[in-house]
Amino acid sequence: ATDNHPKMLKYRCSGCIAVGKSLNSRNFSKLLHCCPYQCDRHKVIVEAEDRYKNELRKSLLCNKKILLTPRRRQLRSES
Amino acid sequence: MFQGQRGWFCGSVGEELRQFWVDEGGSISDPRAADFLFSCDASHPDTLRIYQSLDYIEDNATVFHAHYLSAVANAEIKNSVTLGHFILPPECLQKEIRRKLGNFIWEQDQHFQIEKHYEV
Ligand SMILES: [Zn+2]
């Protein structure tokens, strides 16, 4: 029985077994990220997307800093 | 099947699939309010906007290939189709993913027409 265990897990990737109404565009990514036994397919996609998101996040943060710095200073001097 | 669900459709999605969504009880909405985001082309400007949105960055927006809907339409048991196999990643990642995993499921679309479950 113990021999079957890893094999079973291999086929229990949340992204692969979950069907039906509960899943949608809003919760799917979180579901995959929480899945401790992602299949190869989902692992590769998640990793690639995460890399893309990180790069975007970085560039967004840079933009935000530039936009927010003057405003923050203003608020501080008012209080 | 899609009763009470809101769907957003990229301009790249054909009218047929949109109609199927509505026929199955789904409604059409804007991307912020949608439960489902469907596209047929990751490089279409509508879809690019999703990939650059905060929702996407914060893992709150997965784009699915609209061929999911045709797979559902062709399936004997409608809610047996795995939504998770229809993730549509940004265009710039697809080449790399394809190199590692082979074609995406929506690129093997013909199989949906041919493959049928015969009762034994
Ligand atoms: Zn999987």
PDB file of C-alpha atoms and ligand atoms in Angstrom:
ATOM      1  CA  ALA A   1       0.000   0.000   0.000  1.00  0.00           C
ATOM      2  CA  THR A   2       2.871   2.352   0.794  1.00  0.00           C
ATOM      3  CA  ASP A   3       4.190   1.847  -2.735  1.00  0.00           C
ATOM      4  CA  ASN A   4       1.019   3.238  -4.178  1.00  0.00           C
ATOM      5  CA  HIS A   5       1.099   6.311  -2.063  1.00  0.00           C
ATOM      6  CA  PRO A   6       3.407   8.592  -4.077  1.00  0.00           C
ATOM      7  CA  LYS A   7       1.725   7.485  -7.252  1.00  0.00           C
ATOM      8  CA  MET A   8      -1.640   8.406  -5.871  1.00  0.00           C
ATOM      9  CA  LEU A   9      -0.425  11.823  -4.864  1.00  0.00           C
ATOM     10  CA  LYS A  10       0.875  12.380  -8.353  1.00  0.00           C
ATOM     11  CA  TYR A  11      -2.649  12.253  -9.642  1.00  0.00           C
ATOM     12  CA  ARG A  12      -4.133  14.390  -6.977  1.00  0.00           C
ATOM     13  CA  CYS A  13      -2.995  17.806  -8.140  1.00  0.00           C
ATOM     14  CA  SER A  14      -5.757  20.214  -7.105  1.00  0.00           C
ATOM     15  CA  GLY A  15      -5.665  21.842 -10.520  1.00  0.00           C
ATOM     16  CA  CYS A  16      -6.361  18.520 -12.176  1.00  0.00           C
ATOM     17  CA  ILE A  17      -8.948  16.883  -9.975  1.00  0.00           C
ATOM     18  CA  ALA A  18     -11.066  19.886  -9.153  1.00  0.00           C
ATOM     19  CA  VAL A  19     -14.051  20.076 -11.459  1.00  0.00           C
ATOM     20  CA  GLY A  20     -17.416  21.676 -11.188  1.00  0.00           C
ATOM     21  CA  LYS A  21     -18.814  24.953 -10.124  1.00  0.00           C
ATOM     22  CA  SER A  22     -16.567  25.900  -7.223  1.00  0.00           C
ATOM     23  CA  LEU A  23     -13.623  26.869  -9.411  1.00  0.00           C
ATOM     24  CA  ASN A  24     -13.248  30.088 -11.344  1.00  0.00           C
ATOM     25  CA  SER A  25     -10.766  32.725 -12.454  1.00  0.00           C
ATOM     26  CA  ARG A  26     -10.758  34.260  -8.985  1.00  0.00           C
ATOM     27  CA  ASN A  27      -9.753  31.293  -6.901  1.00  0.00           C
ATOM     28  CA  PHE A  28      -7.892  29.057  -9.307  1.00  0.00           C
ATOM     29  CA  SER A  29      -4.445  30.553  -8.900  1.00  0.00           C
ATOM     30  CA  LYS A  30      -4.688  30.439  -5.108  1.00  0.00           C
ATOM     31  CA  LEU A  31      -5.852  26.855  -5.234  1.00  0.00           C
ATOM     32  CA  LEU A  32      -2.803  25.889  -7.278  1.00  0.00           C
ATOM     33  CA  HIS A  33      -0.439  27.773  -5.020  1.00  0.00           C
ATOM     34  CA  CYS A  34      -1.839  25.972  -1.989  1.00  0.00           C
ATOM     35  CA  CYS A  35      -1.559  22.575  -3.629  1.00  0.00           C
ATOM     36  CA  PRO A  36       1.398  20.680  -2.155  1.00  0.00           C
ATOM     37  CA  TYR A  37       1.466  18.106  -4.949  1.00  0.00           C
ATOM     38  CA  GLN A  38       1.216  20.002  -8.198  1.00  0.00           C
ATOM     39  CA  CYS A  39       1.523  17.894 -11.325  1.00  0.00           C
ATOM     40  CA  ASP A  40       4.332  18.707 -13.781  1.00  0.00           C
ATOM     41  CA  ARG A  41       1.986  20.576 -16.058  1.00  0.00           C
ATOM     42  CA  HIS A  42       0.641  22.899 -13.404  1.00  0.00           C
ATOM     43  CA  LYS A  43       4.005  23.296 -11.741  1.00  0.00           C
ATOM     44  CA  VAL A  44       5.603  24.580 -14.943  1.00  0.00           C
ATOM     45  CA  ILE A  45       2.738  26.960 -15.672  1.00  0.00           C
ATOM     46  CA  VAL A  46       2.594  28.288 -12.114  1.00  0.00           C
ATOM     47  CA  GLU A  47       6.333  28.858 -12.015  1.00  0.00           C
ATOM     48  CA  ALA A  48       6.336  30.697 -15.317  1.00  0.00           C
ATOM     49  CA  GLU A  49       3.366  32.856 -14.346  1.00  0.00           C
ATOM     50  CA  ASP A  50       4.855  33.635 -10.943  1.00  0.00           C
ATOM     51  CA  ARG A  51       8.038  34.843 -12.579  1.00  0.00           C
ATOM     52  CA  TYR A  52       6.017  37.071 -14.897  1.00  0.00           C
ATOM     53  CA  LYS A  53       3.981  38.436 -11.991  1.00  0.00           C
ATOM     54  CA  ASN A  54       7.087  39.168  -9.948  1.00  0.00           C
ATOM     55  CA  GLU A  55       8.584  41.204 -12.733  1.00  0.00           C
ATOM     56  CA  LEU A  56       5.368  43.149 -13.139  1.00  0.00           C
ATOM     57  CA  ARG A  57       5.125  43.669  -9.415  1.00  0.00           C
ATOM     58  CA  LYS A  58       8.616  45.132  -9.372  1.00  0.00           C
ATOM     59  CA  SER A  59       7.922  47.572 -12.160  1.00  0.00           C
ATOM     60  CA  LEU A  60       4.601  48.548 -10.580  1.00  0.00           C
ATOM     61  CA  LEU A  61       6.276  49.212  -7.251  1.00  0.00           C
ATOM     62  CA  CYS A  62       8.780  51.486  -8.940  1.00  0.00           C
ATOM     63  CA  ASN A  63       5.986  53.485 -10.527  1.00  0.00           C
ATOM     64  CA  LYS A  64       4.067  53.688  -7.277  1.00  0.00           C
ATOM     65  CA  LYS A  65       7.036  54.998  -5.380  1.00  0.00           C
ATOM     66  CA  ILE A  66       7.427  57.832  -7.798  1.00  0.00           C
ATOM     67  CA  LEU A  67       3.730  58.650  -7.591  1.00  0.00           C
ATOM     68  CA  LEU A  68       3.344  58.361  -3.837  1.00  0.00           C
ATOM     69  CA  THR A  69       6.430  60.047  -2.474  1.00  0.00           C
ATOM     70  CA  PRO A  70       5.364  63.695  -2.841  1.00  0.00           C
ATOM     71  CA  ARG A  71       1.863  63.008  -1.497  1.00  0.00           C
ATOM     72  CA  ARG A  72       3.158  61.250   1.588  1.00  0.00           C
ATOM     73  CA  ARG A  73       5.363  64.200   2.391  1.00  0.00           C
ATOM     74  CA  GLN A  74       2.431  66.545   2.096  1.00  0.00           C
ATOM     75  CA  LEU A  75       0.310  64.491   4.523  1.00  0.00           C
ATOM     76  CA  ARG A  76       3.050  64.431   7.079  1.00  0.00           C
ATOM     77  CA  SER A  77       3.507  68.196   7.115  1.00  0.00           C
ATOM     78  CA  GLU A  78      -0.253  68.703   7.575  1.00  0.00           C
ATOM     79  CA  SER A  79      -0.560  66.605  10.725  1.00  0.00           C
TER      80      SER A  79
ATOM     81  CA  MET B   1     -24.308  24.751 -16.016  1.00  0.00           C
ATOM     82  CA  PHE B   2     -23.191  28.382 -15.674  1.00  0.00           C
ATOM     83  CA  GLN B   3     -26.250  29.673 -13.868  1.00  0.00           C
ATOM     84  CA  GLY B   4     -25.412  32.734 -11.796  1.00  0.00           C
ATOM     85  CA  GLN B   5     -21.847  32.960 -13.130  1.00  0.00           C
ATOM     86  CA  ARG B   6     -20.457  36.124 -14.656  1.00  0.00           C
ATOM     87  CA  GLY B   7     -18.088  35.793 -17.567  1.00  0.00           C
ATOM     88  CA  TRP B   8     -15.799  38.233 -19.290  1.00  0.00           C
ATOM     89  CA  PHE B   9     -14.890  37.573 -22.902  1.00  0.00           C
ATOM     90  CA  CYS B  10     -11.873  38.893 -24.762  1.00  0.00           C
ATOM     91  CA  GLY B  11     -12.548  40.208 -28.249  1.00  0.00           C
ATOM     92  CA  SER B  12     -10.693  37.174 -29.550  1.00  0.00           C
ATOM     93  CA  VAL B  13     -13.455  34.805 -28.473  1.00  0.00           C
ATOM     94  CA  GLY B  14     -15.937  33.798 -31.143  1.00  0.00           C
ATOM     95  CA  GLU B  15     -19.629  34.564 -30.931  1.00  0.00           C
ATOM     96  CA  GLU B  16     -20.512  30.857 -30.781  1.00  0.00           C
ATOM     97  CA  LEU B  17     -18.723  30.286 -27.495  1.00  0.00           C
ATOM     98  CA  ARG B  18     -20.142  33.458 -25.994  1.00  0.00           C
ATOM     99  CA  GLN B  19     -23.601  32.307 -27.004  1.00  0.00           C
ATOM    100  CA  PHE B  20     -23.022  28.897 -25.469  1.00  0.00           C
ATOM    101  CA  TRP B  21     -22.114  30.582 -22.185  1.00  0.00           C
ATOM    102  CA  VAL B  22     -25.320  32.595 -22.224  1.00  0.00           C
ATOM    103  CA  ASP B  23     -27.416  29.600 -23.290  1.00  0.00           C
ATOM    104  CA  GLU B  24     -26.046  27.709 -20.298  1.00  0.00           C
ATOM    105  CA  GLY B  25     -27.200  30.439 -17.939  1.00  0.00           C
ATOM    106  CA  GLY B  26     -24.060  32.570 -17.689  1.00  0.00           C
ATOM    107  CA  SER B  27     -24.098  36.342 -17.892  1.00  0.00           C
ATOM    108  CA  ILE B  28     -21.609  38.688 -19.545  1.00  0.00           C
ATOM    109  CA  SER B  29     -19.752  41.168 -17.357  1.00  0.00           C
ATOM    110  CA  ASP B  30     -16.762  43.472 -17.230  1.00  0.00           C
ATOM    111  CA  PRO B  31     -13.396  42.001 -16.236  1.00  0.00           C
ATOM    112  CA  ARG B  32     -13.412  43.343 -12.662  1.00  0.00           C
ATOM    113  CA  ALA B  33     -16.744  41.754 -11.781  1.00  0.00           C
ATOM    114  CA  ALA B  34     -16.338  38.522 -13.727  1.00  0.00           C
ATOM    115  CA  ASP B  35     -16.065  35.108 -12.130  1.00  0.00           C
ATOM    116  CA  PHE B  36     -14.550  33.723 -15.315  1.00  0.00           C
ATOM    117  CA  LEU B  37     -12.114  35.337 -17.738  1.00  0.00           C
ATOM    118  CA  PHE B  38     -12.115  33.805 -21.196  1.00  0.00           C
ATOM    119  CA  SER B  39      -9.808  34.485 -24.105  1.00  0.00           C
ATOM    120  CA  CYS B  40      -8.674  32.764 -27.289  1.00  0.00           C
ATOM    121  CA  ASP B  41      -5.577  34.871 -27.795  1.00  0.00           C
ATOM    122  CA  ALA B  42      -3.115  35.793 -25.065  1.00  0.00           C
ATOM    123  CA  SER B  43      -1.655  38.580 -27.195  1.00  0.00           C
ATOM    124  CA  HIS B  44      -4.999  40.308 -27.799  1.00  0.00           C
ATOM    125  CA  PRO B  45      -5.040  43.807 -26.208  1.00  0.00           C
ATOM    126  CA  ASP B  46      -8.116  42.944 -24.094  1.00  0.00           C
ATOM    127  CA  THR B  47      -6.317  39.989 -22.570  1.00  0.00           C
ATOM    128  CA  LEU B  48      -3.024  41.849 -22.189  1.00  0.00           C
ATOM    129  CA  ARG B  49      -4.873  44.316 -20.011  1.00  0.00           C
ATOM    130  CA  ILE B  50      -5.823  41.455 -17.686  1.00  0.00           C
ATOM    131  CA  TYR B  51      -2.225  40.249 -17.457  1.00  0.00           C
ATOM    132  CA  GLN B  52      -1.172  43.736 -16.436  1.00  0.00           C
ATOM    133  CA  SER B  53      -3.889  44.206 -13.866  1.00  0.00           C
ATOM    134  CA  LEU B  54      -3.413  44.137 -10.101  1.00  0.00           C
ATOM    135  CA  ASP B  55      -5.920  41.293  -9.914  1.00  0.00           C
ATOM    136  CA  TYR B  56      -3.656  39.150 -12.031  1.00  0.00           C
ATOM    137  CA  ILE B  57      -0.496  40.053 -10.146  1.00  0.00           C
ATOM    138  CA  GLU B  58      -2.172  39.262  -6.843  1.00  0.00           C
ATOM    139  CA  ASP B  59      -3.276  35.819  -8.055  1.00  0.00           C
ATOM    140  CA  ASN B  60      -6.911  36.851  -8.276  1.00  0.00           C
ATOM    141  CA  ALA B  61      -7.333  36.453 -12.004  1.00  0.00           C
ATOM    142  CA  THR B  62      -6.636  33.357 -14.051  1.00  0.00           C
ATOM    143  CA  VAL B  63      -7.379  33.602 -17.760  1.00  0.00           C
ATOM    144  CA  PHE B  64      -8.841  30.463 -19.272  1.00  0.00           C
ATOM    145  CA  HIS B  65      -8.870  29.535 -22.917  1.00  0.00           C
ATOM    146  CA  ALA B  66     -12.411  29.778 -24.228  1.00  0.00           C
ATOM    147  CA  HIS B  67     -12.039  26.341 -25.769  1.00  0.00           C
ATOM    148  CA  TYR B  68     -12.961  25.157 -22.305  1.00  0.00           C
ATOM    149  CA  LEU B  69     -16.483  26.052 -23.338  1.00  0.00           C
ATOM    150  CA  SER B  70     -16.355  23.998 -26.505  1.00  0.00           C
ATOM    151  CA  ALA B  71     -14.944  21.094 -24.487  1.00  0.00           C
ATOM    152  CA  VAL B  72     -17.888  21.466 -22.120  1.00  0.00           C
ATOM    153  CA  ALA B  73     -20.275  21.641 -25.049  1.00  0.00           C
ATOM    154  CA  ASN B  74     -18.863  18.418 -26.465  1.00  0.00           C
ATOM    155  CA  ALA B  75     -18.598  16.523 -23.198  1.00  0.00           C
ATOM    156  CA  GLU B  76     -21.108  13.877 -22.322  1.00  0.00           C
ATOM    157  CA  ILE B  77     -21.077  14.951 -18.687  1.00  0.00           C
ATOM    158  CA  LYS B  78     -20.798  18.702 -18.806  1.00  0.00           C
ATOM    159  CA  ASN B  79     -19.181  19.347 -15.468  1.00  0.00           C
ATOM    160  CA  SER B  80     -16.584  16.627 -15.945  1.00  0.00           C
ATOM    161  CA  VAL B  81     -14.300  18.880 -17.995  1.00  0.00           C
ATOM    162  CA  THR B  82     -11.254  19.990 -16.029  1.00  0.00           C
ATOM    163  CA  LEU B  83     -11.176  23.761 -16.070  1.00  0.00           C
ATOM    164  CA  GLY B  84      -7.602  23.644 -14.786  1.00  0.00           C
ATOM    165  CA  HIS B  85      -6.304  22.283 -18.072  1.00  0.00           C
ATOM    166  CA  PHE B  86      -7.352  25.414 -19.916  1.00  0.00           C
ATOM    167  CA  ILE B  87      -5.163  28.012 -18.223  1.00  0.00           C
ATOM    168  CA  LEU B  88      -4.067  30.558 -20.790  1.00  0.00           C
ATOM    169  CA  PRO B  89      -0.700  32.007 -19.741  1.00  0.00           C
ATOM    170  CA  PRO B  90       0.720  35.223 -21.197  1.00  0.00           C
ATOM    171  CA  GLU B  91       2.027  34.880 -24.734  1.00  0.00           C
ATOM    172  CA  CYS B  92       5.640  35.516 -23.723  1.00  0.00           C
ATOM    173  CA  LEU B  93       5.607  32.435 -21.476  1.00  0.00           C
ATOM    174  CA  GLN B  94       3.925  30.057 -23.873  1.00  0.00           C
ATOM    175  CA  LYS B  95       7.004  29.158 -25.882  1.00  0.00           C
ATOM    176  CA  GLU B  96       8.901  28.125 -22.791  1.00  0.00           C
ATOM    177  CA  ILE B  97       5.976  26.154 -21.383  1.00  0.00           C
ATOM    178  CA  ARG B  98       5.435  24.420 -24.711  1.00  0.00           C
ATOM    179  CA  ARG B  99       9.094  23.433 -24.813  1.00  0.00           C
ATOM    180  CA  LYS B 100       8.768  21.760 -21.442  1.00  0.00           C
ATOM    181  CA  LEU B 101       5.323  20.252 -21.737  1.00  0.00           C
ATOM    182  CA  GLY B 102       4.396  20.033 -25.378  1.00  0.00           C
ATOM    183  CA  ASN B 103       1.327  21.597 -26.889  1.00  0.00           C
ATOM    184  CA  PHE B 104      -1.400  23.129 -24.819  1.00  0.00           C
ATOM    185  CA  ILE B 105      -4.669  21.305 -24.601  1.00  0.00           C
ATOM    186  CA  TRP B 106      -6.443  23.923 -26.718  1.00  0.00           C
ATOM    187  CA  GLU B 107      -3.914  23.362 -29.482  1.00  0.00           C
ATOM    188  CA  GLN B 108      -5.073  19.773 -29.705  1.00  0.00           C
ATOM    189  CA  ASP B 109      -8.627  20.887 -30.171  1.00  0.00           C
ATOM    190  CA  GLN B 110      -9.477  18.341 -32.865  1.00  0.00           C
ATOM    191  CA  HIS B 111      -9.372  15.636 -30.249  1.00  0.00           C
ATOM    192  CA  PHE B 112     -12.475  17.040 -28.676  1.00  0.00           C
ATOM    193  CA  GLN B 113     -14.416  16.415 -31.824  1.00  0.00           C
ATOM    194  CA  ILE B 114     -13.072  12.910 -32.330  1.00  0.00           C
ATOM    195  CA  GLU B 115     -12.650  11.602 -28.818  1.00  0.00           C
ATOM    196  CA  LYS B 116     -15.930  10.356 -27.480  1.00  0.00           C
ATOM    197  CA  HIS B 117     -16.846   8.260 -24.523  1.00  0.00           C
ATOM    198  CA  TYR B 118     -18.596   5.183 -25.724  1.00  0.00           C
ATOM    199  CA  GLU B 119     -20.511   3.243 -23.184  1.00  0.00           C
ATOM    200  CA  VAL B 120     -19.223  -0.270 -22.856  1.00  0.00           C
TER     201      VAL B 120
HETATM  202 ZN    ZN C   1      -2.373  19.424 -12.299  1.00  0.00          ZN
END
